[in-house]
Amino acid sequence: MATPDNWQKSSFSGFGDGNDCMELATDPDDIRDIRLRESDTPTTQLHTTPTSLAGLLLHIKAGRRHVTAR
């Protein structure tokens, strides 16, 4: 598993060099492996798939607080 070098900050992170940012990247060897990390703890990463991430974002946008695992 390769280390991503294409980390992108969330557009809601604001401007400047602060460490309050959510970052997202894809695995260079498997674009179906999406990684999320918080910029102040970059070694801790969450691995997910595009489908799961899309579902989470839909729940967040809808204002739902609980996501049921399937």
mmCIF file with all atom_site columns, C-alpha atoms in Angstrom:
data_model
loop_
_atom_site.group_PDB
_atom_site.id
_atom_site.type_symbol
_atom_site.label_atom_id
_atom_site.label_alt_id
_atom_site.label_comp_id
_atom_site.label_asym_id
_atom_site.label_entity_id
_atom_site.label_seq_id
_atom_site.pdbx_PDB_ins_code
_atom_site.Cartn_x
_atom_site.Cartn_y
_atom_site.Cartn_z
_atom_site.occupancy
_atom_site.B_iso_or_equiv
_atom_site.pdbx_formal_charge
_atom_site.auth_seq_id
_atom_site.auth_comp_id
_atom_site.auth_asym_id
_atom_site.auth_atom_id
_atom_site.pdbx_PDB_model_num
ATOM 1  C CA . MET A 1 1  ? 0.000   0.000  0.000  1.00 0.00 ? 1  MET A CA 1
ATOM 2  C CA . ALA A 1 2  ? 1.576   3.261  -1.137 1.00 0.00 ? 2  ALA A CA 1
ATOM 3  C CA . THR A 1 3  ? 1.491   6.522  0.762  1.00 0.00 ? 3  THR A CA 1
ATOM 4  C CA . PRO A 1 4  ? -0.642  9.191  -0.911 1.00 0.00 ? 4  PRO A CA 1
ATOM 5  C CA . ASP A 1 5  ? 1.089   12.384 -1.957 1.00 0.00 ? 5  ASP A CA 1
ATOM 6  C CA . ASN A 1 6  ? -2.065  14.102 -3.185 1.00 0.00 ? 6  ASN A CA 1
ATOM 7  C CA . TRP A 1 7  ? -3.642  15.274 0.094  1.00 0.00 ? 7  TRP A CA 1
ATOM 8  C CA . GLN A 1 8  ? -6.289  17.956 -0.403 1.00 0.00 ? 8  GLN A CA 1
ATOM 9  C CA . LYS A 1 9  ? -7.700  20.218 2.316  1.00 0.00 ? 9  LYS A CA 1
ATOM 10 C CA . SER A 1 10 ? -11.388 20.677 2.882  1.00 0.00 ? 10 SER A CA 1
ATOM 11 C CA . SER A 1 11 ? -12.796 23.921 1.508  1.00 0.00 ? 11 SER A CA 1
ATOM 12 C CA . PHE A 1 12 ? -14.241 24.536 5.001  1.00 0.00 ? 12 PHE A CA 1
ATOM 13 C CA . SER A 1 13 ? -10.785 24.557 6.589  1.00 0.00 ? 13 SER A CA 1
ATOM 14 C CA . GLY A 1 14 ? -10.322 28.270 6.093  1.00 0.00 ? 14 GLY A CA 1
ATOM 15 C CA . PHE A 1 15 ? -7.197  29.957 4.906  1.00 0.00 ? 15 PHE A CA 1
ATOM 16 C CA . GLY A 1 16 ? -3.610  30.059 6.094  1.00 0.00 ? 16 GLY A CA 1
ATOM 17 C CA . ASP A 1 17 ? -1.365  27.411 7.554  1.00 0.00 ? 17 ASP A CA 1
ATOM 18 C CA . GLY A 1 18 ? -3.514  26.421 10.525 1.00 0.00 ? 18 GLY A CA 1
ATOM 19 C CA . ASN A 1 19 ? -3.759  22.826 11.697 1.00 0.00 ? 19 ASN A CA 1
ATOM 20 C CA . ASP A 1 20 ? -7.550  22.657 11.853 1.00 0.00 ? 20 ASP A CA 1
ATOM 21 C CA . CYS A 1 21 ? -7.996  20.949 8.501  1.00 0.00 ? 21 CYS A CA 1
ATOM 22 C CA . MET A 1 22 ? -9.596  17.773 7.233  1.00 0.00 ? 22 MET A CA 1
ATOM 23 C CA . GLU A 1 23 ? -7.603  16.299 4.367  1.00 0.00 ? 23 GLU A CA 1
ATOM 24 C CA . LEU A 1 24 ? -8.531  13.675 1.781  1.00 0.00 ? 24 LEU A CA 1
ATOM 25 C CA . ALA A 1 25 ? -6.432  11.592 -0.633 1.00 0.00 ? 25 ALA A CA 1
ATOM 26 C CA . THR A 1 26 ? -6.654  8.469  -2.748 1.00 0.00 ? 26 THR A CA 1
ATOM 27 C CA . ASP A 1 27 ? -4.207  5.584  -2.583 1.00 0.00 ? 27 ASP A CA 1
ATOM 28 C CA . PRO A 1 28 ? -1.890  5.805  -5.621 1.00 0.00 ? 28 PRO A CA 1
ATOM 29 C CA . ASP A 1 29 ? -2.204  2.029  -6.124 1.00 0.00 ? 29 ASP A CA 1
ATOM 30 C CA . ASP A 1 30 ? -5.983  1.773  -5.615 1.00 0.00 ? 30 ASP A CA 1
ATOM 31 C CA . ILE A 1 31 ? -8.199  4.785  -6.296 1.00 0.00 ? 31 ILE A CA 1
ATOM 32 C CA . ARG A 1 32 ? -11.082 2.974  -4.570 1.00 0.00 ? 32 ARG A CA 1
ATOM 33 C CA . ASP A 1 33 ? -9.227  3.465  -1.247 1.00 0.00 ? 33 ASP A CA 1
ATOM 34 C CA . ILE A 1 34 ? -9.976  6.950  0.018  1.00 0.00 ? 34 ILE A CA 1
ATOM 35 C CA . ARG A 1 35 ? -8.082  8.210  3.042  1.00 0.00 ? 35 ARG A CA 1
ATOM 36 C CA . LEU A 1 36 ? -9.100  10.924 5.468  1.00 0.00 ? 36 LEU A CA 1
ATOM 37 C CA . ARG A 1 37 ? -6.928  12.556 8.107  1.00 0.00 ? 37 ARG A CA 1
ATOM 38 C CA . GLU A 1 38 ? -6.857  15.570 10.358 1.00 0.00 ? 38 GLU A CA 1
ATOM 39 C CA . SER A 1 39 ? -3.879  17.790 9.598  1.00 0.00 ? 39 SER A CA 1
ATOM 40 C CA . ASP A 1 40 ? -2.735  18.001 13.216 1.00 0.00 ? 40 ASP A CA 1
ATOM 41 C CA . THR A 1 41 ? -2.470  14.165 13.406 1.00 0.00 ? 41 THR A CA 1
ATOM 42 C CA . PRO A 1 42 ? -1.429  13.160 9.866  1.00 0.00 ? 42 PRO A CA 1
ATOM 43 C CA . THR A 1 43 ? -0.260  9.665  10.796 1.00 0.00 ? 43 THR A CA 1
ATOM 44 C CA . THR A 1 44 ? -3.786  8.687  11.887 1.00 0.00 ? 44 THR A CA 1
ATOM 45 C CA . GLN A 1 45 ? -5.820  7.928  8.787  1.00 0.00 ? 45 GLN A CA 1
ATOM 46 C CA . LEU A 1 46 ? -9.296  6.621  8.137  1.00 0.00 ? 46 LEU A CA 1
ATOM 47 C CA . HIS A 1 47 ? -9.661  4.352  5.089  1.00 0.00 ? 47 HIS A CA 1
ATOM 48 C CA . THR A 1 48 ? -12.984 4.231  3.268  1.00 0.00 ? 48 THR A CA 1
ATOM 49 C CA . THR A 1 49 ? -14.529 3.719  -0.163 1.00 0.00 ? 49 THR A CA 1
ATOM 50 C CA . PRO A 1 50 ? -16.151 6.306  -2.450 1.00 0.00 ? 50 PRO A CA 1
ATOM 51 C CA . THR A 1 51 ? -19.595 4.758  -1.828 1.00 0.00 ? 51 THR A CA 1
ATOM 52 C CA . SER A 1 52 ? -19.251 4.818  1.966  1.00 0.00 ? 52 SER A CA 1
ATOM 53 C CA . LEU A 1 53 ? -17.903 8.368  1.965  1.00 0.00 ? 53 LEU A CA 1
ATOM 54 C CA . ALA A 1 54 ? -20.762 9.535  -0.262 1.00 0.00 ? 54 ALA A CA 1
ATOM 55 C CA . GLY A 1 55 ? -23.260 7.954  2.132  1.00 0.00 ? 55 GLY A CA 1
ATOM 56 C CA . LEU A 1 56 ? -21.654 9.659  5.123  1.00 0.00 ? 56 LEU A CA 1
ATOM 57 C CA . LEU A 1 57 ? -21.695 13.042 3.381  1.00 0.00 ? 57 LEU A CA 1
ATOM 58 C CA . LEU A 1 58 ? -25.375 12.625 2.461  1.00 0.00 ? 58 LEU A CA 1
ATOM 59 C CA . HIS A 1 59 ? -26.214 11.896 6.120  1.00 0.00 ? 59 HIS A CA 1
ATOM 60 C CA . ILE A 1 60 ? -24.217 14.916 7.292  1.00 0.00 ? 60 ILE A CA 1
ATOM 61 C CA . LYS A 1 61 ? -25.873 17.230 4.743  1.00 0.00 ? 61 LYS A CA 1
ATOM 62 C CA . ALA A 1 62 ? -29.286 15.932 5.777  1.00 0.00 ? 62 ALA A CA 1
ATOM 63 C CA . GLY A 1 63 ? -28.531 16.791 9.409  1.00 0.00 ? 63 GLY A CA 1
ATOM 64 C CA . ARG A 1 64 ? -28.662 13.204 10.625 1.00 0.00 ? 64 ARG A CA 1
ATOM 65 C CA . ARG A 1 65 ? -26.575 12.479 13.669 1.00 0.00 ? 65 ARG A CA 1
ATOM 66 C CA . HIS A 1 66 ? -26.556 8.690  13.632 1.00 0.00 ? 66 HIS A CA 1
ATOM 67 C CA . VAL A 1 67 ? -25.344 6.509  10.793 1.00 0.00 ? 67 VAL A CA 1
ATOM 68 C CA . THR A 1 68 ? -26.435 2.871  10.841 1.00 0.00 ? 68 THR A CA 1
ATOM 69 C CA . ALA A 1 69 ? -23.790 0.343  9.814  1.00 0.00 ? 69 ALA A CA 1
ATOM 70 C CA . ARG A 1 70 ? -24.930 -2.060 7.122  1.00 0.00 ? 70 ARG A CA 1
#
